[in-house]
PDB file of C-alpha atoms in Angstrom:
ATOM      1  CA  MET A   1       0.184  -0.179  -0.061  1.00 83.00           C
ATOM      2  CA  GLU A   2       1.226   3.632  -0.870  1.00 91.00           C
ATOM      3  CA  LEU A   3      -0.020   6.778  -0.130  1.00 91.00           C
ATOM      4  CA  GLN A   4      -1.964   7.672  -3.144  1.00 92.00           C
ATOM      5  CA  ASP A   5      -3.847   3.700  -2.143  1.00 93.00           C
ATOM      6  CA  LEU A   6      -4.769   6.102   1.044  1.00 92.00           C
ATOM      7  CA  LEU A   7      -5.400   9.122  -0.374  1.00 91.00           C
ATOM      8  CA  ASP A   8      -8.038   7.333  -2.899  1.00 93.00           C
ATOM      9  CA  ALA A   9      -9.765   5.325  -0.131  1.00 93.00           C
ATOM     10  CA  MET A  10      -9.895   8.583   1.913  1.00 89.00           C
ATOM     11  CA  SER A  11     -11.725  10.845  -1.201  1.00 89.00           C
ATOM     12  CA  SER A  12     -14.257   8.037  -1.715  1.00 91.00           C
ATOM     13  CA  GLY A  13     -15.142   7.538   1.825  1.00 91.00           C
ATOM     14  CA  GLU A  14     -14.002   4.104   2.050  1.00 92.00           C
ATOM     15  CA  ARG A  15     -13.939   2.572   5.742  1.00 94.00           C
ATOM     16  CA  ILE A  16     -10.425   2.600   6.889  1.00 94.00           C
ATOM     17  CA  GLU A  17     -10.053  -0.526   9.316  1.00 95.00           C
ATOM     18  CA  GLY A  18      -7.573  -0.227  12.382  1.00 94.00           C
ATOM     19  CA  GLY A  19      -4.846  -2.239  11.721  1.00 94.00           C
ATOM     20  CA  SER A  20      -5.163  -2.528   7.921  1.00 95.00           C
ATOM     21  CA  PRO A  21      -2.240  -1.754   5.499  1.00 94.00           C
ATOM     22  CA  LEU A  22      -4.225   1.767   4.794  1.00 93.00           C
ATOM     23  CA  HIS A  23      -4.159   2.299   8.555  1.00 94.00           C
ATOM     24  CA  GLU A  24      -0.363   1.689   8.591  1.00 95.00           C
ATOM     25  CA  VAL A  25       0.385   3.871   5.969  1.00 94.00           C
ATOM     26  CA  MET A  26      -2.105   6.500   7.216  1.00 94.00           C
ATOM     27  CA  HIS A  27      -0.134   6.456  10.432  1.00 93.00           C
ATOM     28  CA  LEU A  28       3.240   6.317   8.465  1.00 93.00           C
ATOM     29  CA  ALA A  29       2.252   9.480   6.583  1.00 93.00           C
ATOM     30  CA  SER A  30       1.294  10.986  10.020  1.00 95.00           C
ATOM     31  CA  GLN A  31       4.678  10.354  11.484  1.00 96.00           C
ATOM     32  CA  GLN A  32       5.940  12.987   8.384  1.00 95.00           C
ATOM     33  CA  ALA A  33       3.261  15.409   9.309  1.00 97.00           C
ATOM     34  CA  MET A  34       4.411  15.605  12.695  1.00 96.00           C
ATOM     35  CA  ARG A  35       8.119  15.842  11.918  1.00 97.00           C
ATOM     36  CA  VAL A  36       7.221  18.789   9.624  1.00 97.00           C
ATOM     37  CA  THR A  37       4.730  20.632  12.193  1.00 97.00           C
ATOM     38  CA  ALA A  38       7.748  20.234  15.189  1.00 97.00           C
ATOM     39  CA  GLU A  39      10.050  22.353  12.703  1.00 97.00           C
ATOM     40  CA  LEU A  40       7.260  24.706  12.146  1.00 97.00           C
ATOM     41  CA  ASN A  41       6.261  25.001  15.666  1.00 98.00           C
ATOM     42  CA  GLY A  42       9.898  24.838  17.028  1.00 96.00           C
ATOM     43  CA  SER A  43      10.895  28.270  16.562  1.00 96.00           C
ATOM     44  CA  TYR A  44      10.319  31.603  14.528  1.00 97.00           C
ATOM     45  CA  HIS A  45      10.659  31.709  11.079  1.00 98.00           C
ATOM     46  CA  GLU A  46      10.255  34.222   8.317  1.00 98.00           C
ATOM     47  CA  PRO A  47       6.573  34.226   6.306  1.00 98.00           C
ATOM     48  CA  ALA A  48       8.365  32.536   3.079  1.00 98.00           C
ATOM     49  CA  ARG A  49       9.971  29.697   5.257  1.00 98.00           C
ATOM     50  CA  VAL A  50       6.286  29.195   7.092  1.00 98.00           C
ATOM     51  CA  ARG A  51       5.121  28.761   3.050  1.00 98.00           C
ATOM     52  CA  GLU A  52       7.842  26.205   2.599  1.00 98.00           C
ATOM     53  CA  LEU A  53       7.074  23.940   5.272  1.00 98.00           C
ATOM     54  CA  LEU A  54       3.193  24.456   4.723  1.00 98.00           C
ATOM     55  CA  ALA A  55       4.140  23.132   1.268  1.00 98.00           C
ATOM     56  CA  GLU A  56       5.955  20.134   2.678  1.00 97.00           C
ATOM     57  CA  LEU A  57       3.173  19.446   5.082  1.00 97.00           C
ATOM     58  CA  THR A  58       1.075  19.247   2.303  1.00 97.00           C
ATOM     59  CA  GLY A  59       2.788  17.876  -0.945  1.00 96.00           C
ATOM     60  CA  THR A  60       1.223  21.293  -2.458  1.00 96.00           C
ATOM     61  CA  GLU A  61       2.102  24.400  -3.368  1.00 97.00           C
ATOM     62  CA  ILE A  62       1.285  27.439  -1.157  1.00 98.00           C
ATOM     63  CA  ALA A  63       0.548  30.599  -2.512  1.00 98.00           C
ATOM     64  CA  GLU A  64       2.795  33.471  -1.726  1.00 98.00           C
ATOM     65  CA  SER A  65      -0.708  35.601  -0.369  1.00 98.00           C
ATOM     66  CA  VAL A  66      -1.172  32.401   2.323  1.00 98.00           C
ATOM     67  CA  THR A  67      -0.287  33.525   6.027  1.00 98.00           C
ATOM     68  CA  LEU A  68       0.203  31.106   8.793  1.00 98.00           C
ATOM     69  CA  PHE A  69       0.573  31.921  12.569  1.00 98.00           C
ATOM     70  CA  PRO A  70       2.049  28.838  14.541  1.00 98.00           C
ATOM     71  CA  PRO A  71       1.535  26.758  15.921  1.00 98.00           C
ATOM     72  CA  LEU A  72      -0.233  24.554  13.745  1.00 98.00           C
ATOM     73  CA  THR A  73      -0.920  20.889  14.831  1.00 96.00           C
ATOM     74  CA  ALA A  74      -1.885  19.045  11.440  1.00 95.00           C
ATOM     75  CA  ASP A  75      -2.101  15.015  11.513  1.00 90.00           C
ATOM     76  CA  PHE A  76      -1.496  13.980   8.465  1.00 95.00           C
ATOM     77  CA  GLY A  77      -1.101  17.041   6.073  1.00 95.00           C
ATOM     78  CA  ARG A  78      -1.156  15.336   2.644  1.00 95.00           C
ATOM     79  CA  ASN A  79      -5.449  16.069   2.219  1.00 96.00           C
ATOM     80  CA  LEU A  80      -4.953  19.769   2.933  1.00 97.00           C
ATOM     81  CA  ARG A  81      -5.775  22.247   0.213  1.00 97.00           C
ATOM     82  CA  LEU A  82      -5.348  26.269   0.719  1.00 98.00           C
ATOM     83  CA  GLY A  83      -6.769  28.881  -1.642  1.00 98.00           C
ATOM     84  CA  GLU A  84      -5.317  32.337  -2.240  1.00 98.00           C
ATOM     85  CA  ARG A  85      -4.966  34.783   0.516  1.00 98.00           C
ATOM     86  CA  VAL A  86      -6.079  31.970   3.152  1.00 98.00           C
ATOM     87  CA  PHE A  87      -5.170  33.530   7.350  1.00 98.00           C
ATOM     88  CA  ILE A  88      -4.872  30.948   9.582  1.00 98.00           C
ATOM     89  CA  ASN A  89      -4.447  32.119  13.117  1.00 98.00           C
ATOM     90  CA  SER A  90      -2.377  30.276  15.828  1.00 98.00           C
ATOM     91  CA  GLY A  91      -3.363  27.041  17.834  1.00 98.00           C
ATOM     92  CA  CYS A  92      -5.599  25.516  14.653  1.00 98.00           C
ATOM     93  CA  ARG A  93      -5.623  21.509  14.818  1.00 98.00           C
ATOM     94  CA  PHE A  94      -6.425  20.171  11.488  1.00 98.00           C
ATOM     95  CA  GLN A  95      -7.093  16.502  11.066  1.00 97.00           C
ATOM     96  CA  ASP A  96      -7.135  16.190   7.271  1.00 96.00           C
ATOM     97  CA  GLN A  97      -6.879  12.677   6.538  1.00 95.00           C
ATOM     98  CA  GLY A  98     -10.789  12.850   5.045  1.00 95.00           C
ATOM     99  CA  GLY A  99      -9.512  16.001   3.110  1.00 96.00           C
ATOM    100  CA  ILE A 100      -9.548  19.674   4.076  1.00 98.00           C
ATOM    101  CA  THR A 101     -10.542  22.344   1.440  1.00 98.00           C
ATOM    102  CA  ILE A 102     -10.365  26.028   2.312  1.00 98.00           C
ATOM    103  CA  GLY A 103     -11.263  28.594  -0.369  1.00 98.00           C
ATOM    104  CA  ASP A 104      -9.789  31.834  -1.651  1.00 98.00           C
ATOM    105  CA  ASP A 105      -9.847  35.094   1.551  1.00 98.00           C
ATOM    106  CA  CYS A 106     -10.414  33.050   4.246  1.00 98.00           C
ATOM    107  CA  LEU A 107     -10.056  33.695   8.088  1.00 98.00           C
ATOM    108  CA  ILE A 108      -9.398  30.832  10.326  1.00 98.00           C
ATOM    109  CA  GLY A 109      -9.108  32.107  14.005  1.00 98.00           C
ATOM    110  CA  HIS A 110      -6.975  31.042  17.276  1.00 98.00           C
ATOM    111  CA  ASP A 111      -7.569  27.294  18.024  1.00 98.00           C
ATOM    112  CA  VAL A 112      -9.964  26.760  15.293  1.00 98.00           C
ATOM    113  CA  VAL A 113     -10.755  22.281  14.883  1.00 98.00           C
ATOM    114  CA  LEU A 114     -11.287  20.945  11.757  1.00 98.00           C
ATOM    115  CA  ALA A 115     -11.844  17.649  12.307  1.00 98.00           C
ATOM    116  CA  THR A 116     -12.355  14.749   9.254  1.00 97.00           C
ATOM    117  CA  LEU A 117     -12.230  11.413  10.882  1.00 96.00           C
ATOM    118  CA  ASN A 118     -15.167   9.565  12.817  1.00 95.00           C
ATOM    119  CA  HIS A 119     -14.357   6.342  14.400  1.00 95.00           C
ATOM    120  CA  ASP A 120     -16.800   3.226  14.477  1.00 93.00           C
ATOM    121  CA  MET A 121     -19.766   3.387  16.863  1.00 94.00           C
ATOM    122  CA  ASP A 122     -19.361  -0.356  17.028  1.00 95.00           C
ATOM    123  CA  PRO A 123     -17.269  -1.416  19.811  1.00 96.00           C
ATOM    124  CA  SER A 124     -15.593  -3.929  18.395  1.00 95.00           C
ATOM    125  CA  ARG A 125     -14.955  -1.734  15.441  1.00 95.00           C
ATOM    126  CA  ARG A 126     -13.961   1.286  17.394  1.00 95.00           C
ATOM    127  CA  ALA A 127     -10.588   1.484  15.415  1.00 95.00           C
ATOM    128  CA  ASP A 128     -12.199   1.719  12.351  1.00 95.00           C
ATOM    129  CA  LEU A 129     -11.997   5.546  10.609  1.00 95.00           C
ATOM    130  CA  HIS A 130     -14.568   6.923   8.626  1.00 96.00           C
ATOM    131  CA  PRO A 131     -13.387   9.744   6.630  1.00 96.00           C
ATOM    132  CA  ALA A 132     -15.661  12.439   5.421  1.00 97.00           C
ATOM    133  CA  PRO A 133     -14.301  15.732   3.491  1.00 97.00           C
ATOM    134  CA  ILE A 134     -14.607  19.398   5.096  1.00 98.00           C
ATOM    135  CA  VAL A 135     -14.819  21.890   2.146  1.00 98.00           C
ATOM    136  CA  ILE A 136     -14.641  26.009   3.362  1.00 98.00           C
ATOM    137  CA  GLY A 137     -16.164  27.942   0.784  1.00 98.00           C
ATOM    138  CA  ASN A 138     -14.687  31.672  -0.653  1.00 98.00           C
ATOM    139  CA  ARG A 139     -14.235  34.451   1.922  1.00 98.00           C
ATOM    140  CA  VAL A 140     -15.496  32.539   4.797  1.00 98.00           C
ATOM    141  CA  TRP A 141     -14.196  33.671   8.082  1.00 98.00           C
ATOM    142  CA  ILE A 142     -14.386  30.803  11.118  1.00 98.00           C
ATOM    143  CA  GLY A 143     -14.103  32.499  14.623  1.00 98.00           C
ATOM    144  CA  ALA A 144     -11.806  31.507  17.787  1.00 98.00           C
ATOM    145  CA  LYS A 145     -12.365  27.843  19.229  1.00 98.00           C
ATOM    146  CA  ALA A 146     -14.928  26.321  16.656  1.00 98.00           C
ATOM    147  CA  THR A 147     -14.922  22.869  15.767  1.00 98.00           C
ATOM    148  CA  VAL A 148     -16.143  21.843  12.414  1.00 98.00           C
ATOM    149  CA  LEU A 149     -16.898  18.139  12.134  1.00 98.00           C
ATOM    150  CA  PRO A 150     -16.770  15.787   9.425  1.00 98.00           C
ATOM    151  CA  GLY A 151     -18.640  15.687   6.358  1.00 97.00           C
ATOM    152  CA  VAL A 152     -19.217  19.819   6.433  1.00 98.00           C
ATOM    153  CA  THR A 153     -19.510  22.327   3.422  1.00 98.00           C
ATOM    154  CA  ILE A 154     -19.272  25.921   4.443  1.00 98.00           C
ATOM    155  CA  GLY A 155     -20.595  27.934   1.936  1.00 98.00           C
ATOM    156  CA  GLU A 156     -19.066  31.037   0.329  1.00 98.00           C
ATOM    157  CA  ASP A 157     -19.229  34.163   2.493  1.00 98.00           C
ATOM    158  CA  ALA A 158     -20.507  32.502   5.722  1.00 98.00           C
ATOM    159  CA  VAL A 159     -19.464  33.263   9.456  1.00 98.00           C
ATOM    160  CA  VAL A 160     -18.999  30.729  11.737  1.00 98.00           C
ATOM    161  CA  GLY A 161     -19.084  32.203  15.644  1.00 98.00           C
ATOM    162  CA  ALA A 162     -16.515  32.002  18.101  1.00 98.00           C
ATOM    163  CA  GLY A 163     -16.518  28.597  19.990  1.00 98.00           C
ATOM    164  CA  SER A 164     -19.115  27.410  17.851  1.00 98.00           C
ATOM    165  CA  VAL A 165     -19.671  23.411  16.698  1.00 98.00           C
ATOM    166  CA  VAL A 166     -20.558  22.883  13.084  1.00 98.00           C
ATOM    167  CA  THR A 167     -22.314  19.493  12.641  1.00 98.00           C
ATOM    168  CA  LYS A 168     -23.806  20.098   9.569  1.00 98.00           C
ATOM    169  CA  ASP A 169     -23.590  22.083   6.710  1.00 98.00           C
ATOM    170  CA  VAL A 170     -23.779  26.044   6.780  1.00 98.00           C
ATOM    171  CA  PRO A 171     -25.410  27.873   3.533  1.00 98.00           C
ATOM    172  CA  ALA A 172     -23.549  30.469   1.911  1.00 98.00           C
ATOM    173  CA  GLY A 173     -24.154  33.821   3.070  1.00 98.00           C
ATOM    174  CA  THR A 174     -25.384  33.142   6.643  1.00 98.00           C
ATOM    175  CA  VAL A 175     -23.889  33.417  10.267  1.00 98.00           C
ATOM    176  CA  VAL A 176     -23.843  30.296  12.091  1.00 98.00           C
ATOM    177  CA  VAL A 177     -23.484  30.349  16.434  1.00 98.00           C
ATOM    178  CA  GLY A 178     -23.908  27.613  19.052  1.00 98.00           C
ATOM    179  CA  SER A 179     -23.516  24.043  19.607  1.00 97.00           C
ATOM    180  CA  PRO A 180     -24.760  22.628  17.322  1.00 98.00           C
ATOM    181  CA  ALA A 181     -23.970  26.137  15.515  1.00 98.00           C
ATOM    182  CA  ARG A 182     -27.566  27.238  13.903  1.00 98.00           C
ATOM    183  CA  VAL A 183     -28.462  30.041  11.604  1.00 98.00           C
ATOM    184  CA  VAL A 184     -28.910  33.513  13.331  1.00 98.00           C
ATOM    185  CA  ARG A 185     -28.778  35.797  10.393  1.00 97.00           C
ATOM    186  CA  GLU A 186     -27.693  36.286   6.890  1.00 97.00           C
ATOM    187  CA  VAL A 187     -24.128  38.184   6.388  1.00 96.00           C
ATOM    188  CA  PRO A 188     -24.571  41.641   5.721  1.00 91.00           C
ATOM    189  CA  ARG A 189     -23.700  43.231   2.075  1.00 84.00           C
ATOM    190  CA  SER A 190     -22.935  46.668   1.333  1.00 79.00           C
TER     191      SER A 190
END
């Protein structure tokens, strides 16, 4: 099994059985992610070096317009995609095995958690993983300490209030708050 086999399985939403060859590939990739994030978080780096480390983590090119204030925890890295002019504040935790896509012009607040994996509910299969992607549209603002759960899509121009737990899709152009997050109003337009 190779990394691409795992990425294909994750993208299709295939259950990853605990202890399987795919599970082992995931753990090996996670070791690489921990190495890169340890370097990223271990000392100060100029913005260009931060982007270089993000590129190493994700295996993709990172736009010069992307800004990250470390520390960042990403326990996989290879299924994280960042658009243009993305700002990620310090303390975020990205569990990206199931896929995280962050659109252009997004603001991700302090200590945001993006989680793309669930464990099986059956106790005898609890080590099995169920991936589901998180997709964040363009111009989204996610407030500090918000948590976004697997399978959620956040529509363009939406705002997620600080401390919210997002359990279902967020319509474009809305503000959601609470646990579970619920729509409270539309985003004002100028």
